[in-house]
Each structure stands twice: as C-alpha cells, then as structure tokens.
Coordinates of C-alpha atoms in Angstrom, one line a residue:
X1 CA 31.2 -1.7 40.1
X2 CA 28.1 -1.7 41.5
X3 CA 25.0 -4.2 40.9
X4 CA 23.9 -1.0 38.8
X5 CA 26.4 0.5 36.6
X6 CA 27.1 2.9 33.2
X7 CA 28.2 2.3 29.3
X8 CA 30.1 4.7 28.4
X9 CA 30.6 7.1 24.8
X10 CA 33.6 8.9 24.9
X11 CA 33.0 12.5 23.7
X12 CA 34.4 13.8 20.7
X13 CA 37.6 15.1 19.9
X14 CA 38.1 18.5 19.2
X15 CA 40.5 19.1 16.3
X16 CA 40.4 23.1 14.6
X17 CA 42.6 22.5 10.8
X18 CA 41.3 24.3 9.3
X19 CA 44.7 27.1 9.0
X20 CA 46.2 23.7 8.2
X21 CA 47.1 22.7 5.1
X22 CA 44.7 19.5 4.4
X23 CA 44.9 16.1 2.0
X24 CA 42.1 13.7 1.2
X25 CA 42.4 9.6 1.0
X26 CA 38.9 7.4 0.0
X27 CA 39.9 6.2 4.2
X28 CA 41.9 9.0 6.0
X29 CA 42.7 12.8 6.0
X30 CA 45.7 14.2 5.9
X31 CA 47.3 17.7 8.0
X32 CA 50.8 19.2 8.0
X33 CA 50.4 20.1 11.1
X34 CA 54.3 22.2 12.8
X35 CA 56.8 19.5 13.6
X36 CA 55.1 16.8 11.0
X37 CA 51.8 15.0 9.3
X38 CA 47.7 13.9 11.8
X39 CA 46.1 11.7 10.1
X40 CA 42.4 11.2 10.9
X41 CA 41.3 8.2 10.3
X42 CA 37.1 8.9 8.4
X43 CA 35.3 6.6 9.9
X44 CA 36.4 6.4 13.5
X45 CA 38.2 9.2 14.6
X46 CA 41.5 7.8 15.3
X47 CA 44.2 10.2 14.6
X48 CA 48.4 9.8 13.8
X49 CA 51.0 12.0 14.4
X50 CA 54.2 11.4 12.3
X51 CA 57.0 13.8 13.1
X52 CA 59.1 14.8 10.2
X53 CA 62.3 12.9 11.8
X54 CA 60.7 9.9 11.8
X55 CA 62.0 8.6 8.7
X56 CA 65.8 9.6 9.2
X57 CA 65.8 7.8 12.9
X58 CA 68.1 5.0 13.1
X59 CA 68.5 2.0 14.9
X60 CA 71.1 1.5 18.1
X61 CA 72.0 -0.3 20.2
X62 CA 69.4 -1.3 23.0
X63 CA 72.3 0.3 25.6
X64 CA 72.5 3.4 23.4
X65 CA 69.0 3.7 23.6
X66 CA 66.8 5.4 26.5
X67 CA 65.6 3.4 29.1
X68 CA 62.2 1.8 29.9
X69 CA 62.2 3.9 33.2
X70 CA 63.3 6.7 31.4
X71 CA 60.2 6.8 29.0
X72 CA 57.9 6.1 31.8
X73 CA 59.2 9.8 33.6
X74 CA 58.8 11.8 30.1
X75 CA 55.0 9.3 30.0
X76 CA 54.0 11.1 33.0
X77 CA 55.4 14.0 31.8
X78 CA 54.0 15.1 28.5
X79 CA 50.5 13.6 30.2
X80 CA 50.9 16.4 33.7
X81 CA 51.8 19.0 31.1
X82 CA 48.6 19.0 29.1
X83 CA 46.2 17.5 31.7
X84 CA 45.2 15.0 29.5
X85 CA 44.5 12.1 32.0
X86 CA 44.3 12.0 36.1
X87 CA 47.6 11.2 37.7
X88 CA 47.8 7.7 37.9
X89 CA 44.6 6.8 35.8
X90 CA 46.0 4.7 33.7
X91 CA 48.9 2.3 32.8
X92 CA 51.9 2.4 30.8
X93 CA 53.8 -0.7 28.7
X94 CA 56.7 -0.6 27.0
X95 CA 57.2 -2.1 24.1
X96 CA 60.9 -2.0 21.8
X97 CA 60.0 -1.9 17.7
X98 CA 63.1 -3.7 16.8
X99 CA 65.2 -4.1 12.8
X100 CA 67.4 -6.6 12.1
X101 CA 71.4 -5.2 10.8
X102 CA 73.3 -8.1 9.9
X103 CA 76.3 -7.6 11.9
X104 CA 75.4 -5.3 14.1
X105 CA 72.6 -8.1 14.9
X106 CA 68.8 -7.0 16.5
X107 CA 68.3 -3.6 17.0
X108 CA 66.2 -1.3 18.4
X109 CA 64.1 1.9 16.1
X110 CA 62.1 2.8 18.1
X111 CA 59.6 2.1 22.1
X112 CA 56.3 2.7 22.1
X113 CA 54.7 3.6 25.1
X114 CA 51.6 1.9 25.2
X115 CA 49.1 4.0 27.1
X116 CA 45.7 2.4 28.2
X117 CA 43.3 5.0 30.4
X118 CA 41.7 3.8 33.7
X119 CA 38.0 4.5 33.6
X120 CA 36.1 4.4 37.6
X121 CA 40.1 2.9 38.1
X122 CA 39.3 -0.1 35.9
X123 CA 40.3 -1.5 32.7
X124 CA 39.5 -0.8 29.7
X125 CA 39.9 -3.6 26.3
X126 CA 39.8 -3.6 23.8
X127 CA 41.5 -0.3 21.3
X128 CA 41.1 1.9 23.6
X129 CA 45.2 4.0 24.3
X130 CA 47.1 6.3 24.3
X131 CA 50.3 5.5 22.4
X132 CA 53.7 7.4 22.2
X133 CA 57.0 6.2 20.2
X134 CA 60.3 8.0 21.1
X135 CA 64.0 8.0 19.0
X136 CA 67.2 6.4 21.3
X137 CA 67.3 10.4 22.4
X138 CA 63.5 9.9 24.3
X139 CA 62.3 12.5 21.3
X140 CA 58.4 11.5 20.8
X141 CA 58.2 11.2 17.1
X142 CA 54.6 9.5 17.1
X143 CA 51.3 9.3 18.9
X144 CA 48.8 7.1 18.3
X145 CA 45.2 8.2 19.8
X146 CA 42.8 5.5 19.7
X147 CA 41.3 7.1 23.0
X148 CA 38.4 10.3 23.7
X149 CA 37.2 11.3 27.1
X150 CA 34.4 8.7 28.1
X151 CA 31.2 10.1 29.6
X152 CA 28.4 8.3 30.6
X153 CA 26.1 7.0 28.6
X154 CA 23.5 5.1 30.6
X155 CA 23.0 3.0 33.5
X156 CA 23.0 -0.7 32.9
X157 CA 21.8 -3.7 35.5
X158 CA 25.4 -6.6 35.6
X159 CA 25.1 -9.6 35.5
X160 CA 25.9 -12.0 38.6
X161 CA 29.6 -13.0 38.5
X162 CA 27.9 -16.5 39.4
X163 CA 25.7 -15.2 35.9
X164 CA 29.5 -14.9 34.0
X165 CA 30.7 -18.3 34.6
X166 CA 27.7 -20.4 33.3
X167 CA 27.7 -17.5 30.2
X168 CA 32.1 -19.5 30.2
X169 CA 30.5 -23.2 30.1
X170 CA 28.0 -22.1 27.5
X171 CA 30.8 -21.4 25.5
X172 CA 29.4 -17.3 25.1
X173 CA 32.9 -15.8 25.4
X174 CA 36.1 -14.2 23.8
X175 CA 39.7 -15.5 24.8
X176 CA 43.1 -14.4 25.0
X177 CA 44.3 -17.7 24.5
X178 CA 45.3 -18.8 20.6
X179 CA 45.1 -22.7 21.8
X180 CA 43.3 -25.6 23.1
X181 CA 44.5 -25.5 26.3
X182 CA 43.8 -27.9 28.9
X183 CA 44.2 -28.5 32.7
X184 CA 43.5 -24.9 33.0
X185 CA 43.1 -23.4 36.0
X186 CA 40.5 -19.7 36.8
X187 CA 43.2 -17.7 39.1
X188 CA 41.2 -14.0 39.7
X189 CA 37.3 -12.3 38.1
X190 CA 37.5 -9.2 37.4
X191 CA 35.5 -6.5 36.3
X192 CA 36.5 -3.7 33.4
X193 CA 35.2 -2.0 30.2
X194 CA 35.2 -3.5 26.4
X195 CA 36.3 -0.8 23.9
X196 CA 34.4 -1.3 20.2
X197 CA 37.1 -1.2 17.5
X198 CA 34.0 1.0 15.3
X199 CA 31.3 3.0 15.3
X200 CA 27.6 2.6 15.8
X201 CA 25.4 4.7 14.9
X202 CA 25.7 7.1 18.4
X203 CA 29.7 6.1 18.7
X204 CA 31.5 4.3 20.1
X205 CA 30.8 2.5 23.2
X206 CA 32.9 1.2 26.4
X207 CA 30.6 -1.4 27.6
X208 CA 31.5 -3.6 31.6
X209 CA 32.8 -7.2 31.4
X210 CA 33.8 -9.6 33.8
X211 CA 37.2 -10.5 32.9
X212 CA 38.7 -14.5 33.9
X213 CA 42.1 -14.7 34.3
X214 CA 43.9 -18.1 34.4
X215 CA 46.1 -20.4 33.0
X216 CA 46.1 -23.1 31.4
X217 CA 48.2 -26.2 29.4
X218 CA 49.0 -26.4 26.1
X219 CA 47.9 -30.3 23.8
X220 CA 52.5 -31.2 24.1
X221 CA 52.5 -30.6 26.9
X222 CA 55.3 -27.8 28.3
X223 CA 54.3 -25.1 31.1
X224 CA 51.3 -24.3 32.0
X225 CA 49.9 -20.7 29.8
X226 CA 48.4 -17.5 30.6
X227 CA 45.0 -16.6 28.8
X228 CA 42.2 -14.1 30.2
X229 CA 38.3 -14.5 28.9
X230 CA 36.0 -11.7 28.1
X231 CA 32.4 -12.6 29.2
X232 CA 30.0 -9.8 28.4
X233 CA 29.0 -7.9 31.7
X234 CA 26.0 -6.1 30.9
X235 CA 22.4 -8.6 31.9
X236 CA 20.7 -9.4 29.6

C-alpha cells in the first residue's frame, strides 16, 4: 500500500435460482440444488451449501482420514478449475471438526479448509473467507462463502506508521488477546485490509488497517502468548 490506498467493496454475487425449489425463512432462503441444499442469508448475501451426504458421514480416526496435504491439493484444484482466485492469491488453514465417541476416543468428523483471499498480496482480516468442508475420502460435503470479488470503491489517505502507533497509545485499537498481558513486545507491523461483517447502505467495505503482531505474558505468568492488534489505517 502507498500513502494513498484503496477502499474496496466486494461485487455482488451472481446466483440464478429461478429454476430451483426455494423455501423462504425470515433470515434466509433455501434452494434445492443438484446434490444438496444452498442457503442464502438475506441481509448479507452470505451463502452455505450442504451436500445430501453430509448428515450421513461417520467420524473416523485421524489415520483413516485424508491428510492435510491432500486437502490443500484438492483445494487448489477446486479453485483453479473454477478460476475463483489468481494463483497463490490466497492462504489456506486446515481446521478439524472433532467428535467424541466413547471408548473410541476423539474422532475426526470433517476437515475444513479456511481459504483467505489476498488483495494486492495483503491479508484480509474479519469474516472475508471461503470454507470448504471435506469428508474422510476428500469429497466436498459443504461450502460456506463469506467472500465476493472486491473492486475499488475510492482512494483514501493512509495514516503513517507512527500515527498508527500513537493510536495504540490512545487506546484506539482492537486486540485478539482474551486476557490482560504484561511485558508486551511488538515484533512486527503490517498493512492489511479489514472486512465488515455486516453491510452498510452501499454494501460491504474492506478498510486498510495496520496490524501489530506481538507477544506478552499472562497475569499468572507462564509462556508468552502471541496476539495481534488492529488499528484503523485511514487518516482522519
């Protein structure tokens, strides 16, 4: 990002449900689509697909499940085949959904690939993501979309990094820390974007922010904890 950067707004999804069975609820619409159900949240446009087989999957031991490396391979193939993102313009985290099963211990029910798009090579914080859920064989059993391709809305002037640090001292920030930390050390500062969870009158906006990464110790002592702090990057 330069001293003058972009404020972005995701473009509208294009979804033609005219030929599908539809069920209307107060908060969402449900469509019967080939192989499953698609639910669209009315207020946001977020959508979720669940396959017909999702309710029938059985939790399995980790050793019986497709590996994380294979999941990532499947994710890349899925995205590439559909032209959803440019190559390497996203990051992927794998999160397992676990299920207790008595004497069998804790088993894996599904693996979820959290796909975070990058904009101008920069991270987008907030809800901006696509989630693919896989069964033990690597078949997609669910898709959750909190993502639309972004387009430029307007240029904004950025705060300097020093102004962002001043905002920290003034308490104008949002932190990932869930408890008070002491002996805090800030180790890195990056420019990123932040996604609103709810739309305003003109849609969803992605705002430039400064992200400070650091570590600190909890009040009771113990190992240092990683955290990040987000500061609005738009100059007042």
